[in-house]
Short mmCIF file of N, CA and C and ligand atoms in Angstrom, two decimals:
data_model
loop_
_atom_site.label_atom_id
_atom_site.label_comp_id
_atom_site.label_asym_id
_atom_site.label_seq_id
_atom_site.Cartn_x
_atom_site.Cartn_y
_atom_site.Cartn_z
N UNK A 82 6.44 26.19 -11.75
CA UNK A 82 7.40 25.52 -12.64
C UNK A 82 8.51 24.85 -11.83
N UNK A 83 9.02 25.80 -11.17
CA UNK A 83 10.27 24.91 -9.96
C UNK A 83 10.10 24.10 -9.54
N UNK A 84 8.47 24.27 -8.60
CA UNK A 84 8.13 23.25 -7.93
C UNK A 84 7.77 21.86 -8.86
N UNK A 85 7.56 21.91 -9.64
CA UNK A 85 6.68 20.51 -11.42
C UNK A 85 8.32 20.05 -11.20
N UNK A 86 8.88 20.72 -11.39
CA UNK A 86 10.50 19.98 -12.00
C UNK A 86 11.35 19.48 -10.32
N UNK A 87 11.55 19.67 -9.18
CA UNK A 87 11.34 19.14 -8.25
C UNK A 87 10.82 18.10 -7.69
N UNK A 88 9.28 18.11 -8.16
CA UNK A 88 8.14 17.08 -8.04
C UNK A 88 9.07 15.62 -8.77
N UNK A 89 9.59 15.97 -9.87
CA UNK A 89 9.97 14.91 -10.99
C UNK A 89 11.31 14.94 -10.77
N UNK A 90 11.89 15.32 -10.16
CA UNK A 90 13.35 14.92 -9.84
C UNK A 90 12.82 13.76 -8.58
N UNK A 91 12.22 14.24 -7.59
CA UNK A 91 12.24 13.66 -6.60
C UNK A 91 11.47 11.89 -7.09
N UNK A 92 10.70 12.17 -7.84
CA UNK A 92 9.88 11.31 -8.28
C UNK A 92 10.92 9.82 -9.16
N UNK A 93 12.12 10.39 -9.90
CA UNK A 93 12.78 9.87 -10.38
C UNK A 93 13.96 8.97 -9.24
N UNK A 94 13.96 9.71 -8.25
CA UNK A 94 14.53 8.98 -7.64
C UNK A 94 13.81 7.79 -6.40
N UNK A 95 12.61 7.66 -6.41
CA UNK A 95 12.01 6.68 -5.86
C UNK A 95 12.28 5.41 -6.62
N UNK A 96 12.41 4.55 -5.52
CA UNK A 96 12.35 3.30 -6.21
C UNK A 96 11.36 1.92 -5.42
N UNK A 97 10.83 1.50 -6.20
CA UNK A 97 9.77 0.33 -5.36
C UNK A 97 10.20 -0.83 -5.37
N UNK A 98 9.96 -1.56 -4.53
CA UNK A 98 10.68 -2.93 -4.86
C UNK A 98 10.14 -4.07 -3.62
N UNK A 99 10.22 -5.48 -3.73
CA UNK A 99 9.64 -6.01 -3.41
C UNK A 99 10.43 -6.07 -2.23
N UNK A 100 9.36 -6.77 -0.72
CA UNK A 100 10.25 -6.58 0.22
C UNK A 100 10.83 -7.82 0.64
N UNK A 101 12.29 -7.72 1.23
CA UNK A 101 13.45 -8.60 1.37
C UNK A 101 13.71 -8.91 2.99
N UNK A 102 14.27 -9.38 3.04
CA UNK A 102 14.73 -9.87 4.77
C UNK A 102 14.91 -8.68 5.36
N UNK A 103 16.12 -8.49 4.79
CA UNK A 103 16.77 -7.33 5.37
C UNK A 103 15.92 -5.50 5.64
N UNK A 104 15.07 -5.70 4.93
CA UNK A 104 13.87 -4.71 5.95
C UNK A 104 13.19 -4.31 6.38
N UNK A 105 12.98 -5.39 7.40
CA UNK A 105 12.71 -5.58 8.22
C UNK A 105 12.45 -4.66 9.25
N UNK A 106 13.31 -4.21 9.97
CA UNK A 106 13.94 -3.04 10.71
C UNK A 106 12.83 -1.88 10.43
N UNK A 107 13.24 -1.63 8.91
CA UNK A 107 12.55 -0.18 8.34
C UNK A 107 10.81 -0.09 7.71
N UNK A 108 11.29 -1.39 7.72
CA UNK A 108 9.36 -2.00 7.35
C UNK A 108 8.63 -1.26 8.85
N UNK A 109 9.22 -2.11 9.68
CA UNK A 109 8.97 -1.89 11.26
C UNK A 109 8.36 -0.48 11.65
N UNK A 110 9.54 -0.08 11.31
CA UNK A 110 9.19 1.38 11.54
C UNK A 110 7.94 2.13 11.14
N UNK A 111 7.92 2.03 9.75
CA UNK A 111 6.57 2.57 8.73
C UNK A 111 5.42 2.02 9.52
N UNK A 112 5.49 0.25 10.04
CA UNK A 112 4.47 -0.20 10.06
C UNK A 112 3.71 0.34 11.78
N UNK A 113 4.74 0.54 12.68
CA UNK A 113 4.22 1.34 13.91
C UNK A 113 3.82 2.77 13.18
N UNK A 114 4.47 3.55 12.54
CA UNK A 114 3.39 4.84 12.30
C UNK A 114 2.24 4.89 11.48
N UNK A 115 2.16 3.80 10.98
CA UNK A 115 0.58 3.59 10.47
C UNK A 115 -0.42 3.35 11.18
N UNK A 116 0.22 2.36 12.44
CA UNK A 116 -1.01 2.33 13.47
C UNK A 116 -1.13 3.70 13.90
N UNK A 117 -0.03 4.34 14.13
CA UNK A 117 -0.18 5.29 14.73
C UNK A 117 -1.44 6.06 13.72
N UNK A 118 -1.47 6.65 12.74
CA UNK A 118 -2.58 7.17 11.80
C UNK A 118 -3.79 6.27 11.75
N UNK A 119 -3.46 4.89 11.77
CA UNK A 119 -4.82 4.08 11.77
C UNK A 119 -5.45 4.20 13.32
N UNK A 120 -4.87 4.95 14.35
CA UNK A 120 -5.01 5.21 15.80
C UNK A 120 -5.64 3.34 16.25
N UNK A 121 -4.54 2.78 15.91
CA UNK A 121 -4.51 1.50 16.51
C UNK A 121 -3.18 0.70 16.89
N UNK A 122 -3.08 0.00 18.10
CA UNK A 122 -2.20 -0.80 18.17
C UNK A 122 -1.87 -2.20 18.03
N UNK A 123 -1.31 -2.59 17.53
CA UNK A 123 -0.89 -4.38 17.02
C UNK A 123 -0.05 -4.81 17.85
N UNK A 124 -0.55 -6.00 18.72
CA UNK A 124 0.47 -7.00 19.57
C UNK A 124 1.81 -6.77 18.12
N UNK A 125 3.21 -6.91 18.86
CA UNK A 125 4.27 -7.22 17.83
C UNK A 125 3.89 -8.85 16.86
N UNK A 126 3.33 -10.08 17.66
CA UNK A 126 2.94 -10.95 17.10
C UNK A 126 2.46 -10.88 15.79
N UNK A 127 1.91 -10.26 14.87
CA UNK A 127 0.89 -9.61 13.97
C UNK A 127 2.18 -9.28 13.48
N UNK A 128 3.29 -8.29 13.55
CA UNK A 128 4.23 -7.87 12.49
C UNK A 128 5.08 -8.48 12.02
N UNK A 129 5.28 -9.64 13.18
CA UNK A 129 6.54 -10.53 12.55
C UNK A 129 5.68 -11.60 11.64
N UNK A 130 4.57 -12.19 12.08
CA UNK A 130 3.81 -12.99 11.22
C UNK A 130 3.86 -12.58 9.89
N UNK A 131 3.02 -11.29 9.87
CA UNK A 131 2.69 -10.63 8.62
C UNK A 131 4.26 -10.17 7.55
N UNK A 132 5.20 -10.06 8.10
CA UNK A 132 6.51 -10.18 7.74
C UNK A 132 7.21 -11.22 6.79
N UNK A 133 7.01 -12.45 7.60
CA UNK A 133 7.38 -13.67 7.58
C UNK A 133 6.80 -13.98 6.37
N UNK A 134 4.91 -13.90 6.40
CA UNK A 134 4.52 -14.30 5.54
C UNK A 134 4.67 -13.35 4.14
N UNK A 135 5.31 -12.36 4.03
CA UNK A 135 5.47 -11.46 2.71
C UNK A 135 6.81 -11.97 1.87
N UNK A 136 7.37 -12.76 3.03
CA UNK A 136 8.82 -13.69 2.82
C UNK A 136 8.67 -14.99 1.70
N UNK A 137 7.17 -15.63 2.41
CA UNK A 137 7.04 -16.91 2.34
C UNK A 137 6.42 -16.94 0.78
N UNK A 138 6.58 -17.63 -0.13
CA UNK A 138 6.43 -17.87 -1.61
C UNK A 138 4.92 -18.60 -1.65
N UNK A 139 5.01 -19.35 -0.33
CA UNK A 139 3.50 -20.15 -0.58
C UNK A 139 2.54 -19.44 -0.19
N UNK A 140 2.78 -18.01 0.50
CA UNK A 140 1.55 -17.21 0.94
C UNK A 140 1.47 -16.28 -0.40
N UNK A 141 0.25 -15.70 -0.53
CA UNK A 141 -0.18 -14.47 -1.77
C UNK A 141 -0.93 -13.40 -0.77
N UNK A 142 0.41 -13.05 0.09
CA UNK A 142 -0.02 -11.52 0.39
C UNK A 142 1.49 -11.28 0.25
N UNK A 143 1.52 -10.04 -0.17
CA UNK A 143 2.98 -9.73 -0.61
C UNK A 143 2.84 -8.00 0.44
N UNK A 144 4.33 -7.62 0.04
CA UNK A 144 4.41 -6.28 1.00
C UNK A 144 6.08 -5.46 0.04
N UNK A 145 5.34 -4.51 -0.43
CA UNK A 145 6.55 -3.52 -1.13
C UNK A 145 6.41 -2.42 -0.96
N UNK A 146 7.77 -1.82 -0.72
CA UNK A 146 8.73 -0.59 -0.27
C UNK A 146 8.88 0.08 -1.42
N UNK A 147 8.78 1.74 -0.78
CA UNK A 147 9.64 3.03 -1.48
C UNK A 147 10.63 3.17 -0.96
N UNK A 148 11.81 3.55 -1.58
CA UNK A 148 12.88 3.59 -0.82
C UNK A 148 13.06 5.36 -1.90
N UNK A 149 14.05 6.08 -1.05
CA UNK A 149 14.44 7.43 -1.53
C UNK A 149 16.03 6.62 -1.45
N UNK A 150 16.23 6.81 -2.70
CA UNK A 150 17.27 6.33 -3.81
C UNK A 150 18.94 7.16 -2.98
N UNK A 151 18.35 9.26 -3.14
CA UNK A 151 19.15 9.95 -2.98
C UNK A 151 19.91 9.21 -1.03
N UNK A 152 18.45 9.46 0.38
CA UNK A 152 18.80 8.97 1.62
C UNK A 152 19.23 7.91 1.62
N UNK A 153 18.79 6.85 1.13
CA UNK A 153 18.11 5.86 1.50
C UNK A 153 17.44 5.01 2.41
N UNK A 154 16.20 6.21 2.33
CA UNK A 154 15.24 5.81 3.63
C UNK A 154 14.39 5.44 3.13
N UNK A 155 13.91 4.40 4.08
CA UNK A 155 12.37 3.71 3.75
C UNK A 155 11.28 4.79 3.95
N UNK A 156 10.33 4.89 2.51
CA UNK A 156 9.31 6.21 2.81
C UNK A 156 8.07 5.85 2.63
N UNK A 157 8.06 4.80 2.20
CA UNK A 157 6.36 3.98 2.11
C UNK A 157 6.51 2.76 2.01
N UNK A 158 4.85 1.88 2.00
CA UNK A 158 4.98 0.54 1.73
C UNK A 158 3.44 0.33 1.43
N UNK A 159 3.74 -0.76 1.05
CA UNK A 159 2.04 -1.16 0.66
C UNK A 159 2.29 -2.83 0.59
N UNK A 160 0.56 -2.90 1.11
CA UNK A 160 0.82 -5.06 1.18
C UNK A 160 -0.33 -5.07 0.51
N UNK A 161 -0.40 -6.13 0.07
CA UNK A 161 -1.57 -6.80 -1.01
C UNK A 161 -1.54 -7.85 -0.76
N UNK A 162 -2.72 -9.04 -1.02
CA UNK A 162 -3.01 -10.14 -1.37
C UNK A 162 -3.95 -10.44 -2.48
N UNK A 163 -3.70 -11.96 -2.95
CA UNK A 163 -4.47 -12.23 -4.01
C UNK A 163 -5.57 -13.49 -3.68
N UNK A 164 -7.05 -12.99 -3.70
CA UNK A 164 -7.54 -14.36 -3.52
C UNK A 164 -8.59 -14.73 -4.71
N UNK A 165 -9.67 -15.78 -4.44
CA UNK A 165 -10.46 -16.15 -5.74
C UNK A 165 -11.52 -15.32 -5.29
N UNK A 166 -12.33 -14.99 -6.26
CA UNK A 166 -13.54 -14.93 -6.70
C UNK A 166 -14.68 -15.80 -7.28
N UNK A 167 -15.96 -15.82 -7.10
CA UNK A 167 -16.84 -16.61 -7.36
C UNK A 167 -17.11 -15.49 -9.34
N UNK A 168 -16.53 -14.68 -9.24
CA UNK A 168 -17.57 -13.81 -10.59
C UNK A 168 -15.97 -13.82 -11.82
N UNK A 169 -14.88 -14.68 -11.27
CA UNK A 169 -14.33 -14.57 -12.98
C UNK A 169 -12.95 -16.20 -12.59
N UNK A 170 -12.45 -15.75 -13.48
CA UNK A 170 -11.65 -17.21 -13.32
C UNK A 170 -10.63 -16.76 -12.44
N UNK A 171 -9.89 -15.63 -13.07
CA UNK A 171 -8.50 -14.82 -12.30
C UNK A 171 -8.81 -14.78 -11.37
N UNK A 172 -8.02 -15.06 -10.17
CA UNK A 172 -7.88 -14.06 -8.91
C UNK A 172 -7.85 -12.75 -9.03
N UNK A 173 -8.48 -11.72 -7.89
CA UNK A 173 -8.35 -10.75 -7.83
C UNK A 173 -7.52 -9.92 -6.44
N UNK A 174 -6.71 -8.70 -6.49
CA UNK A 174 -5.85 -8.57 -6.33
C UNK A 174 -6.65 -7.27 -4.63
N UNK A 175 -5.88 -7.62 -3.49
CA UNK A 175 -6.68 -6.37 -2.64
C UNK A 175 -5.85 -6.00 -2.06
N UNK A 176 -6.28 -4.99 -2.10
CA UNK A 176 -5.00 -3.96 -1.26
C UNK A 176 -5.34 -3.69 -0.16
N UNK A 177 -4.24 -4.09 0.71
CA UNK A 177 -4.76 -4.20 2.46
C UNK A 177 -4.23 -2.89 2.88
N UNK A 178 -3.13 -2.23 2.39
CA UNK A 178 -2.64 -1.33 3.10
C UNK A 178 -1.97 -0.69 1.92
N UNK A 179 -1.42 1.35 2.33
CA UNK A 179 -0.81 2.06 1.65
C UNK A 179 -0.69 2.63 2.70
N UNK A 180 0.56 2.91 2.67
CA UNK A 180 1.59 4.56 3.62
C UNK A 180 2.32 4.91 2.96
N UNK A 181 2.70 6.74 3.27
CA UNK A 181 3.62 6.92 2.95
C UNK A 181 4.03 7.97 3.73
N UNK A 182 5.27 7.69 4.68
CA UNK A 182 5.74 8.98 5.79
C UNK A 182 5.32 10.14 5.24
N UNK A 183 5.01 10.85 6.15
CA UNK A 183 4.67 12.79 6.07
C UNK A 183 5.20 13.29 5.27
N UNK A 184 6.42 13.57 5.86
CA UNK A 184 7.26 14.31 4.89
C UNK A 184 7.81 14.08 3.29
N UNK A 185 6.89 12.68 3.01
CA UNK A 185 7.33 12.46 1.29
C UNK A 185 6.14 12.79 0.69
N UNK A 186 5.27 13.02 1.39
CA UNK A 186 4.02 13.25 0.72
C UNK A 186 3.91 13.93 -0.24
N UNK A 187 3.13 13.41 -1.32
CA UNK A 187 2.41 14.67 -2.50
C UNK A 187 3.59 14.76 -3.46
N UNK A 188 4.32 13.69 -3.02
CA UNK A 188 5.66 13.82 -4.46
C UNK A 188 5.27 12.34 -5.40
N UNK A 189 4.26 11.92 -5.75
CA UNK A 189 4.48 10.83 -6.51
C UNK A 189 4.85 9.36 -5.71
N UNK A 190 4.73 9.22 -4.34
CA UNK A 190 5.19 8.04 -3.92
C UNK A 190 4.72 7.08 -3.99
N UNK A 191 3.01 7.44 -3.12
CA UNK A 191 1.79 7.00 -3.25
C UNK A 191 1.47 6.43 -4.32
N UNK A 192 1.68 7.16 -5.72
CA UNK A 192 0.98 6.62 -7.06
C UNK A 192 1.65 5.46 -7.68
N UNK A 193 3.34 5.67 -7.10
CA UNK A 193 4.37 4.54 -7.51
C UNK A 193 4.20 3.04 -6.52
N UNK A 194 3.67 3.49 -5.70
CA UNK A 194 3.62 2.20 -4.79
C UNK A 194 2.51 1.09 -5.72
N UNK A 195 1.11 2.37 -5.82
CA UNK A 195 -0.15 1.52 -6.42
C UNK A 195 0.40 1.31 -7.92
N UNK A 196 1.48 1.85 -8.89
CA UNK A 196 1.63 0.85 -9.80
C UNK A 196 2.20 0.04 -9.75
N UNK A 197 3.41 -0.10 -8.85
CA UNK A 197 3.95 -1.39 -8.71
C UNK A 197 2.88 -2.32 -8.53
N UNK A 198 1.89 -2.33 -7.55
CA UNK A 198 0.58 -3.13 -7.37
C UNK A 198 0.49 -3.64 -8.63
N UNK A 199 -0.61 -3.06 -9.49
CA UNK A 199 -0.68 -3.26 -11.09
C UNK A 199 -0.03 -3.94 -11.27
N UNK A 200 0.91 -3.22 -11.77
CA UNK A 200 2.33 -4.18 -12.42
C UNK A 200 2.66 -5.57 -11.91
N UNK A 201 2.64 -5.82 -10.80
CA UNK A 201 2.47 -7.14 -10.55
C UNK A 201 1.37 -8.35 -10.72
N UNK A 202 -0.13 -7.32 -10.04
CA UNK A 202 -1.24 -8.18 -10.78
C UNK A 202 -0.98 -8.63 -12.56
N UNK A 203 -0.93 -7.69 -13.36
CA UNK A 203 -0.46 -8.35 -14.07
C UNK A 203 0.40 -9.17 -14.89
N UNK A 204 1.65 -8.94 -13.77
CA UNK A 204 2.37 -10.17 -13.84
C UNK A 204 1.57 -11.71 -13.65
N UNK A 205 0.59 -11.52 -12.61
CA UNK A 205 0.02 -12.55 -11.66
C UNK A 205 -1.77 -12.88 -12.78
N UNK A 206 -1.11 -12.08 -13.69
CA UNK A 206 -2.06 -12.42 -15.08
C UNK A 206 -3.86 -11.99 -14.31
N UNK A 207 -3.74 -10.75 -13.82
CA UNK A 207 -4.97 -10.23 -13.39
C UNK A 207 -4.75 -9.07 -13.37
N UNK A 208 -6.05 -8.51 -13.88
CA UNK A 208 -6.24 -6.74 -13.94
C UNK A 208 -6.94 -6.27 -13.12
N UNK A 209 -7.51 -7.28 -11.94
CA UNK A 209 -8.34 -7.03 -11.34
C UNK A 209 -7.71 -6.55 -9.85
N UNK A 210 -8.03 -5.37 -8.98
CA UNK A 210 -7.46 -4.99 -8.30
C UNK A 210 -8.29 -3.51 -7.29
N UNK A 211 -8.37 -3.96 -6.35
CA UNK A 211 -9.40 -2.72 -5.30
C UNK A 211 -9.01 -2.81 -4.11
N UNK A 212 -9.68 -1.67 -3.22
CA UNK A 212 -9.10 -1.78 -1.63
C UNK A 212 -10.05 -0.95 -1.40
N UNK A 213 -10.30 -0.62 0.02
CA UNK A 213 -11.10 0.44 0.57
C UNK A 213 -10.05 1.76 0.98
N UNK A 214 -11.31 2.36 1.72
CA UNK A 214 -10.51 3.33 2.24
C UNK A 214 -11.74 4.12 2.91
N UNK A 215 -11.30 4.90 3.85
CA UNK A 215 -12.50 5.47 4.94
C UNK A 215 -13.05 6.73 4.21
N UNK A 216 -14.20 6.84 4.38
CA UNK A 216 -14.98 8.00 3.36
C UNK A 216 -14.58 8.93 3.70
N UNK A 217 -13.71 9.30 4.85
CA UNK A 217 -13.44 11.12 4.97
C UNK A 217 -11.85 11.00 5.19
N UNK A 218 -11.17 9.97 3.82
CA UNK A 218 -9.88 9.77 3.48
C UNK A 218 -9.82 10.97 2.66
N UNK A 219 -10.06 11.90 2.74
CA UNK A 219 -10.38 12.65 1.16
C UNK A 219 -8.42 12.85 0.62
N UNK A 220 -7.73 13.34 1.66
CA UNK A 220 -6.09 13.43 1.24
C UNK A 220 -5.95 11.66 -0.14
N UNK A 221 -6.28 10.71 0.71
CA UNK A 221 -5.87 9.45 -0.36
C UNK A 221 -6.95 9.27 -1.44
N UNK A 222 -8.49 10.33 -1.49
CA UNK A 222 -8.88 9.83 -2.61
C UNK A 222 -8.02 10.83 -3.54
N UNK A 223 -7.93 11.88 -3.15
CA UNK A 223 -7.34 12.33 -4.17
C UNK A 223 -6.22 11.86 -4.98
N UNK A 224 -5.86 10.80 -4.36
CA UNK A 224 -4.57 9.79 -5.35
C UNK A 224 -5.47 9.01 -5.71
N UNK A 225 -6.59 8.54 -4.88
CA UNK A 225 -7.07 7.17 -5.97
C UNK A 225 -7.86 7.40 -7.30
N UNK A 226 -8.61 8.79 -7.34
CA UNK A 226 -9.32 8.80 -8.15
C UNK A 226 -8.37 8.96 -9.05
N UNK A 227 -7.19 9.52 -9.34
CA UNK A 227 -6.52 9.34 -10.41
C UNK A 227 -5.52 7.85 -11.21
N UNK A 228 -5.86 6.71 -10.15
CA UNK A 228 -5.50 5.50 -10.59
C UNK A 228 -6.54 4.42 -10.75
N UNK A 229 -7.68 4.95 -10.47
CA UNK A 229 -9.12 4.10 -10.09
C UNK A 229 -10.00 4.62 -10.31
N UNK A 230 -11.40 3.83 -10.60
CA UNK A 230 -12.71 4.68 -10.31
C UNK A 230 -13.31 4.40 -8.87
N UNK A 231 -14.21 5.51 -8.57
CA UNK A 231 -14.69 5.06 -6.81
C UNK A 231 -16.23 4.46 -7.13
N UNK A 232 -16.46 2.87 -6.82
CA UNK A 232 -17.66 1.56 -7.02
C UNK A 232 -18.80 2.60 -5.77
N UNK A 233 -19.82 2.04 -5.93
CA UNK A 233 -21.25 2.12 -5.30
C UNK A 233 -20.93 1.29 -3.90
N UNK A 234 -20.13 0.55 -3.69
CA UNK A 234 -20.59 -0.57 -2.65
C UNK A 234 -20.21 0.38 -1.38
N UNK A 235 -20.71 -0.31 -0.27
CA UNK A 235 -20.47 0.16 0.66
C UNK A 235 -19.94 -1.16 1.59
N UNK A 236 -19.25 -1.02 3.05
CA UNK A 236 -18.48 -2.37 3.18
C UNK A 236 -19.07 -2.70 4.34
N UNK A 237 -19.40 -3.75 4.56
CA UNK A 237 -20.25 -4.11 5.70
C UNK A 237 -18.83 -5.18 6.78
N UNK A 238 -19.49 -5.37 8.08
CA UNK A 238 -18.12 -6.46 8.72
C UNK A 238 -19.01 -6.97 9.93
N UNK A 239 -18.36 -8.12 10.24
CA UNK A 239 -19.17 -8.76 11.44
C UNK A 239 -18.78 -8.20 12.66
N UNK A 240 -19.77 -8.22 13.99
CA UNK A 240 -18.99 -7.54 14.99
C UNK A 240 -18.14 -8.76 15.04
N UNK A 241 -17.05 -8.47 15.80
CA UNK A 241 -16.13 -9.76 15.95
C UNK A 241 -16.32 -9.80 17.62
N UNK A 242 -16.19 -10.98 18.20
CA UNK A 242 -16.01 -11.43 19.86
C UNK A 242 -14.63 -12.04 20.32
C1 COA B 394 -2.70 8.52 0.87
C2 COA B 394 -1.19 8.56 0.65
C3 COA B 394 -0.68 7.12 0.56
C4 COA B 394 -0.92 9.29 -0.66
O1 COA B 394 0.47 9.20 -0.92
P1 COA B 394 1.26 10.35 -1.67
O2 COA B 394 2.61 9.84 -1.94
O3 COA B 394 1.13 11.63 -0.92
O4 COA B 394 0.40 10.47 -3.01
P2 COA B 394 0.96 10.92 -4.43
O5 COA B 394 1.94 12.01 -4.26
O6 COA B 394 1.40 9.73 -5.19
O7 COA B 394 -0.38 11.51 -5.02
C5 COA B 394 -0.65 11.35 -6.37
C6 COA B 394 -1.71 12.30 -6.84
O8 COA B 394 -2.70 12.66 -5.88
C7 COA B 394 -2.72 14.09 -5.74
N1 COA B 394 -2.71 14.42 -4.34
C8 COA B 394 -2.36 13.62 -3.34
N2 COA B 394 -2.47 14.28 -2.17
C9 COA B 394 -2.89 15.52 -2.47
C10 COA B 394 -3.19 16.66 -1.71
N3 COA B 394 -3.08 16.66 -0.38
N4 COA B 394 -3.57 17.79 -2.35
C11 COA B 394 -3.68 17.79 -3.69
N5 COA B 394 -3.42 16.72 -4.47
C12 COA B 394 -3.04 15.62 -3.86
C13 COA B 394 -1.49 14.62 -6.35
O9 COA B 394 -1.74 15.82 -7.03
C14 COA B 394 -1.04 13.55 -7.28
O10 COA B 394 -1.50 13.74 -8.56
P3 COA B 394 -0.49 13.68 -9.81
O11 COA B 394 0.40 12.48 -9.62
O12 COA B 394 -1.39 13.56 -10.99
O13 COA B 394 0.25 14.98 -9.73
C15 COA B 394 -0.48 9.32 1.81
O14 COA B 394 -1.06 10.59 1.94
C16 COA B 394 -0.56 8.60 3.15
O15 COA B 394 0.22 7.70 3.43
N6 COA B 394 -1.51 9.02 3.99
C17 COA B 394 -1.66 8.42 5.32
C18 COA B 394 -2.08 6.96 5.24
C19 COA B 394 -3.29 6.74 4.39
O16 COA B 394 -4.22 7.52 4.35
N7 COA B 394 -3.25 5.62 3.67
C20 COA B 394 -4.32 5.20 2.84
C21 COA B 394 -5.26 4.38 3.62
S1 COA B 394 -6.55 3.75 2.58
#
């Protein structure tokens, strides 16, 4: 019981929001410990680009923040883009990325990030919306299966040179 009412205090004080100039800095941050979990590293080139372009109005990849209301520390983020499809008229909506620091985990952050997602596709007048995720993610299916169903496909990629 303590812990349910905790869960929802903490939960109440998250807030998502689209990301702005100014954080930059704290984007930064999140976005080196993701490589760090994705056990990969990104020339800096790649963050300021990918930055820039979450800025830029004419690009449709966007990038939004949790912020903890009470600290106010940056505690997650998630980027998306929107492109066409050959199988409906709408664009459909993909989710390139979700984090959320360690220590906020398992409070609702995760689930607030992916509705903001939503919530914007259908601003962007589409319901359509998916991402992957590595089959022995099992910590993040357990958030997705409760905002998604998990498809048959499996994801194929070119070697790249
Ligand atoms: C995956 C990740 C984004 C989930 O974020 P999160 O804020 O911990 O997830 P939430 O708290 O919103 O989880 C929501 C639901 O999933 C369940 N859940 C999530 N993690 C769980 C766990 N370890 N054990 C049990 N249930 C769990 C919760 O019970 C919760 O359900 P509820 O809202 O109905 O109570 C986070 O763990 C993370 O950043 N992991 C490292 C990066 C990563 O894996 N990103 C995804 C790459 S595809």
């Amino acid at each position: 019981m303590a812990s349910k009412e905790s869960k929802k205090m903490t939960n109440d004080r998250i807030v998502v929001k689209a990301i702005e100039p100014r954080d930059e800095e704290d984007w930064n941050k999140l976005w080196v410990e993701y490589q760090g979990f994705q056990k990969i590293v990104m020339p800096l080139e790649i963050a300021r680009t990918t930055f820039a372009r979450f800025l830029d109005p004419q690009v449709k990849l966007w990038g939004a923040i949790a912020i903890d209301t009470e600290t106010g520390n940056t505690i997650g983020f998630t980027h998306y883009l929107s492109h066409l499809t050959a199988w409906q008229v709408e664009e459909v909506i993909y989710m390139n990325d979700l984090y959320v620091t360690e220590n906020a985990r398992i409070k609702g952050v995760g689930r607030k990030l992916i509705e903001f997602v939503y919530k914007h596709a259908d601003e962007l007048g589409t319901s359509s919306v998916y991402w992957v995720t590595d089959h022995f993610n099992h910590r993040a299916q357990l958030l997705y299966t409760k905002v998604a169903y998990k498809t048959e496909k499996v994801v194929y990629k070119r070697v790249e040179h």
